[in-house]
PDB file of C-alpha atoms in Angstrom:
ATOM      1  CA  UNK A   1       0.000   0.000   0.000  1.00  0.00           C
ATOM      2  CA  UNK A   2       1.427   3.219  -0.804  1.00  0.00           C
ATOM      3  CA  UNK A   3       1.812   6.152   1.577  1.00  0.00           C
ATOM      4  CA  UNK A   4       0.511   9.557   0.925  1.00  0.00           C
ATOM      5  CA  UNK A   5       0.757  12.464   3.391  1.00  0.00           C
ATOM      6  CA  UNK A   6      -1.590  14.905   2.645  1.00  0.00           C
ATOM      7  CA  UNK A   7      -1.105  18.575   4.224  1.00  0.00           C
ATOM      8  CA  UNK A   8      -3.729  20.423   3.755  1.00  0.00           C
ATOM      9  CA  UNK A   9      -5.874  22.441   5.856  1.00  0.00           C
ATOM     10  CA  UNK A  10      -9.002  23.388   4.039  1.00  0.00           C
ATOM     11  CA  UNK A  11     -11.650  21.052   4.976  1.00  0.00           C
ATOM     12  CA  UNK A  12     -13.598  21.184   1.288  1.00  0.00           C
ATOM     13  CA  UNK A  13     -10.064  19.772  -0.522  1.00  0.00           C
ATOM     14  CA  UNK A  14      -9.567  16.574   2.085  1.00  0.00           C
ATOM     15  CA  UNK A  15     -13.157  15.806   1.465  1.00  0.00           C
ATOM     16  CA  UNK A  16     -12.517  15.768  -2.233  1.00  0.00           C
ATOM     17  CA  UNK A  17      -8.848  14.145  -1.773  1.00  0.00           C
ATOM     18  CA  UNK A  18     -11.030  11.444   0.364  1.00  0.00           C
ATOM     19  CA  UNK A  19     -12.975  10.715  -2.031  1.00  0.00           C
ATOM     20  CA  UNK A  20     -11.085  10.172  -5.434  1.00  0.00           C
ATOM     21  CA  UNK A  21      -8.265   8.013  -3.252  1.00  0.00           C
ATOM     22  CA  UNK A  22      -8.945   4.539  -3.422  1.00  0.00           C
ATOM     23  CA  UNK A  23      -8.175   3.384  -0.129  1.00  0.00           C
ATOM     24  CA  UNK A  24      -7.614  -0.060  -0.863  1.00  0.00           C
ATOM     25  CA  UNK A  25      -4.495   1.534  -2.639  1.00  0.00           C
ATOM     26  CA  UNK A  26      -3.347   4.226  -0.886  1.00  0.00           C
ATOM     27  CA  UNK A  27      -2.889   4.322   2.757  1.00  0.00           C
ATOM     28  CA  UNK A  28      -3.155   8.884   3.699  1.00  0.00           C
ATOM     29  CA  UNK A  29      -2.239  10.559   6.569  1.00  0.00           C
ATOM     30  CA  UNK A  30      -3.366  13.779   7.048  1.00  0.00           C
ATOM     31  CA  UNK A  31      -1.840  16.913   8.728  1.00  0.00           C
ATOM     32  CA  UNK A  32      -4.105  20.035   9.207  1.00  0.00           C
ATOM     33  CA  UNK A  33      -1.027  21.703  10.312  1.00  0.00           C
ATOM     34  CA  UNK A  34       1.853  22.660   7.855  1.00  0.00           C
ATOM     35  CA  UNK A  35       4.844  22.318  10.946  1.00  0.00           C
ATOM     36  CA  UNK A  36       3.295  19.311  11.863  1.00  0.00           C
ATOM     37  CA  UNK A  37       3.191  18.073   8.140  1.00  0.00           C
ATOM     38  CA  UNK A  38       6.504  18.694   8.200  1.00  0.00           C
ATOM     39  CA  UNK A  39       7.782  17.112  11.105  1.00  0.00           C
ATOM     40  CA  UNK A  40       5.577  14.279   9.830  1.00  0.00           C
ATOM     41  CA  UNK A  41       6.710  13.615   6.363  1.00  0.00           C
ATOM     42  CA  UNK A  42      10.395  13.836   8.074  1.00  0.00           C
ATOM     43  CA  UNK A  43       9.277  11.466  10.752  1.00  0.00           C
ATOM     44  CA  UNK A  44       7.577   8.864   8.368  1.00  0.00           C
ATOM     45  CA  UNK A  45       8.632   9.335   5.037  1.00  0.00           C
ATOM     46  CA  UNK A  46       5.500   8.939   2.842  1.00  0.00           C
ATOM     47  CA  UNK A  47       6.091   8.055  -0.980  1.00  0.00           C
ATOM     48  CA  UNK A  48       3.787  11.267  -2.010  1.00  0.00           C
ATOM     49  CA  UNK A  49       3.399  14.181  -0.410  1.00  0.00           C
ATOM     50  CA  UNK A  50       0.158  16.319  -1.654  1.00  0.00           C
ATOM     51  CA  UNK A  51       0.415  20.048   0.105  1.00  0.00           C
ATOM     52  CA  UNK A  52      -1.706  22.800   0.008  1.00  0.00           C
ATOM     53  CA  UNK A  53       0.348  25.686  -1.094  1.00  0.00           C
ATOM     54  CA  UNK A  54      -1.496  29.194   0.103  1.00  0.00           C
ATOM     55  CA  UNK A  55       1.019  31.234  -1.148  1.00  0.00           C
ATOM     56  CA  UNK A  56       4.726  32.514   0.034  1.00  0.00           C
ATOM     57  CA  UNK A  57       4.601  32.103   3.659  1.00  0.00           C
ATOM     58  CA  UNK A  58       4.195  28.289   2.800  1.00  0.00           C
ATOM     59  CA  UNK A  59       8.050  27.758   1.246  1.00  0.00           C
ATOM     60  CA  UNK A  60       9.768  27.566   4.400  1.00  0.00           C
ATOM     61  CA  UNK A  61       7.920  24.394   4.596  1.00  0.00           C
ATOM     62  CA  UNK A  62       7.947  23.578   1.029  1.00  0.00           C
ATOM     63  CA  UNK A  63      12.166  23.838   1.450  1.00  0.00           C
ATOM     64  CA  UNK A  64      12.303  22.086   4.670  1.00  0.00           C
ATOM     65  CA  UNK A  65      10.662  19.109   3.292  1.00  0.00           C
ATOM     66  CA  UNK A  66      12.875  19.658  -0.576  1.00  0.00           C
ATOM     67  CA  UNK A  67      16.040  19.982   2.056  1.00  0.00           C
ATOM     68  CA  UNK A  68      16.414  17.537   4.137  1.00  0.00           C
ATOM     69  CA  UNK A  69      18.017  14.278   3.560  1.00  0.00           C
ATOM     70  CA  UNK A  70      15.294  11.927   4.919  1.00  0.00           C
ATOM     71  CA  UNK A  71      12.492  13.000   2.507  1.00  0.00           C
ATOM     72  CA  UNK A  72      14.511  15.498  -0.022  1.00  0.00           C
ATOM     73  CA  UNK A  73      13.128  12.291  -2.496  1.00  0.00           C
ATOM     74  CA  UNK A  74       9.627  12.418  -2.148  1.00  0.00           C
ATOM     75  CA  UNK A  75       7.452  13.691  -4.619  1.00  0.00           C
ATOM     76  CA  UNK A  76       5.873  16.698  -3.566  1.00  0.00           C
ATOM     77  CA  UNK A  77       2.417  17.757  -5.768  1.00  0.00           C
ATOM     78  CA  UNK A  78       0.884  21.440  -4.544  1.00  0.00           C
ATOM     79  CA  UNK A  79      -2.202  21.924  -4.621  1.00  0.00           C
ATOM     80  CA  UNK A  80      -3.417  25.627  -5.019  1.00  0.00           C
ATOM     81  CA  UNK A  81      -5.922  28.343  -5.640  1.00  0.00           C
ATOM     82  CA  UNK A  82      -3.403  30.796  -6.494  1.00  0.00           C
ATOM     83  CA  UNK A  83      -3.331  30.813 -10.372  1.00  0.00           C
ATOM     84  CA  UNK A  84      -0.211  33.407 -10.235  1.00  0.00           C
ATOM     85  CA  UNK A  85       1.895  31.611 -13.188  1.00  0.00           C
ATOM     86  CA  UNK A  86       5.475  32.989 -10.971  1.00  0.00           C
ATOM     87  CA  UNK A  87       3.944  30.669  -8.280  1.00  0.00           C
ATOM     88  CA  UNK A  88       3.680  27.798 -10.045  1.00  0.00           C
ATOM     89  CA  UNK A  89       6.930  28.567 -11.751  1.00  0.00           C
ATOM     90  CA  UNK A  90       8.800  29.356  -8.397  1.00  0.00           C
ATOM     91  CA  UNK A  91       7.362  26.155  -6.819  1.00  0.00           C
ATOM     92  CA  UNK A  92       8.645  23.683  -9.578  1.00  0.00           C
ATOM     93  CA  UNK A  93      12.136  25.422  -9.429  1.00  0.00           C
ATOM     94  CA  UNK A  94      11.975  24.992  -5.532  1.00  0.00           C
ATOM     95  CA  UNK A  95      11.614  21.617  -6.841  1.00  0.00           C
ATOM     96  CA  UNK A  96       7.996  20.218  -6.004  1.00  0.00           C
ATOM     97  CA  UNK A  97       6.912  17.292  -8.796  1.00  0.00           C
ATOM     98  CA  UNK A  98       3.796  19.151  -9.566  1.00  0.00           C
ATOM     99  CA  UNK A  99       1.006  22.182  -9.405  1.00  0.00           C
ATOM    100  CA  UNK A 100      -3.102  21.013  -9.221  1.00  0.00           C
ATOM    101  CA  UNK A 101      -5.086  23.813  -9.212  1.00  0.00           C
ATOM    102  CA  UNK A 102      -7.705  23.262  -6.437  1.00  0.00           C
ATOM    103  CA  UNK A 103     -10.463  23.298  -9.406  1.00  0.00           C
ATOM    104  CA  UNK A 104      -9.001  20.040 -10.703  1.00  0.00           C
ATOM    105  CA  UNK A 105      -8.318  18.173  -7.819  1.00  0.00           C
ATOM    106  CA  UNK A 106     -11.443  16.109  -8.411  1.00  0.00           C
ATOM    107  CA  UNK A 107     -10.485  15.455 -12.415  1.00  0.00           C
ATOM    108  CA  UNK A 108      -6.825  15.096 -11.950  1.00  0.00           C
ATOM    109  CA  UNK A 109      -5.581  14.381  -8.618  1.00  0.00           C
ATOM    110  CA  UNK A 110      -5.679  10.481  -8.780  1.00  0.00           C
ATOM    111  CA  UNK A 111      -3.791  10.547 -12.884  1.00  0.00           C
ATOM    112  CA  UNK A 112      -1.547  12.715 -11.488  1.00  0.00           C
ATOM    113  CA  UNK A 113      -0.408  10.275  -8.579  1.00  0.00           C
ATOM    114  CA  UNK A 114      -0.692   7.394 -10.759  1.00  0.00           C
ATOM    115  CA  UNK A 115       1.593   8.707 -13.472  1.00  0.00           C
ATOM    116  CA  UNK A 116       3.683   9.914 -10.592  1.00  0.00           C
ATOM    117  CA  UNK A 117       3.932   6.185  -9.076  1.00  0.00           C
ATOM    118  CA  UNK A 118       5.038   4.400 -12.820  1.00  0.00           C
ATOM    119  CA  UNK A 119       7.196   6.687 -13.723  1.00  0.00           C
ATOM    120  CA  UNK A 120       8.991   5.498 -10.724  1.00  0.00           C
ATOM    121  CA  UNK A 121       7.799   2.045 -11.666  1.00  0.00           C
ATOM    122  CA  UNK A 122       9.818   2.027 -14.857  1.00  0.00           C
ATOM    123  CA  UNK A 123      12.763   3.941 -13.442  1.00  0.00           C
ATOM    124  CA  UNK A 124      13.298   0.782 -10.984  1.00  0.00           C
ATOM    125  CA  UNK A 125      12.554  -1.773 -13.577  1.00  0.00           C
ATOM    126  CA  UNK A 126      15.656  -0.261 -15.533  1.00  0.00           C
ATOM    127  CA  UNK A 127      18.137   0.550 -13.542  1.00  0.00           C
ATOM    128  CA  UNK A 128      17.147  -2.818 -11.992  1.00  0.00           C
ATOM    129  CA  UNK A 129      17.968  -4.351 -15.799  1.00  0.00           C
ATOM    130  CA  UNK A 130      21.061  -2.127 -15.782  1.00  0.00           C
ATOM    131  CA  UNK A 131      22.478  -3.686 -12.489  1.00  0.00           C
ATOM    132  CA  UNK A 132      21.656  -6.825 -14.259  1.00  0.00           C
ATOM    133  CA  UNK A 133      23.478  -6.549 -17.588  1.00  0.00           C
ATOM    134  CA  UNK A 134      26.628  -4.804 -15.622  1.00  0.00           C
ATOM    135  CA  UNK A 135      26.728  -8.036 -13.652  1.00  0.00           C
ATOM    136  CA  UNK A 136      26.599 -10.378 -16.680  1.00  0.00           C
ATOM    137  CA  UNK A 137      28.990  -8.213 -18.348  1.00  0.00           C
ATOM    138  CA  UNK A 138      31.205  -8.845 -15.120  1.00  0.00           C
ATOM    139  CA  UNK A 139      30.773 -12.137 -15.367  1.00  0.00           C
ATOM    140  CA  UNK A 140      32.185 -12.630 -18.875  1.00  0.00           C
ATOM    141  CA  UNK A 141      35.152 -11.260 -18.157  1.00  0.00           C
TER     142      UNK A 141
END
């Protein structure tokens, strides 16, 4: 089952996230706190984090999740109401996987995560066959 954290503190958006998650695939912990989120994710290490992004006061939090070693990995997708293009721009060089707008949480949340989840898929399966043919190649000689 695959961890998601979800930090978010508007009540409407976990009641959406709630109900597009299928929970026999996705295990979520929520955080209505952003400091708690944070000491969370670093506590736990989810495989996704999704994280309500309210604007600039929010990338502290954003950057101690991005900066530290035990969860600099994670995928991080924001969702927002902010449609401020610089935002979403600033966010992704920050280094967060993704931006949802809030309106398409409902339409896009769970494609998102699952594209998310096999691209990572296929990145194991070949450096997994890379490890594989180095090996055989070490063999032979």
């Amino acid at each position: 089952m695959i961890k998601i954290l979800i930090i978010e503190d508007k009540q409407d958006n976990l009641k959406i996230i709630e109900d597009v998650l299928d929970h026999s695939q996705y295990s979520t912990h929520f955080s209505h706190d952003k400091k708690d989120g944070v000491e969370i994710a670093i506590r736990y290490a989810p495989e996704l984090i999704l994280f309500h992004y309210r604007g600039n006061n929010d990338m502290d939090y954003l950057s101690q999740i991005l900066n530290n070693d035990a969860t600099a990995y994670i995928p991080i997708l924001v969702i927002s109401a902010i449609p401020s293009f610089e935002d979403q721009r600033m966010l992704m060089e920050l280094g967060v996987e993704d931006y949802l707008p809030e309106q398409f949480i409902r339409s896009s949340l769970l494609n998102t995560i699952f594209n998310r989840f096999e691209k990572r898929r296929k990145m194991k399966q070949f450096l997994s066959d890379q490890i594989n043919n180095f090996r055989s190649e070490e063999r032979r000689v």
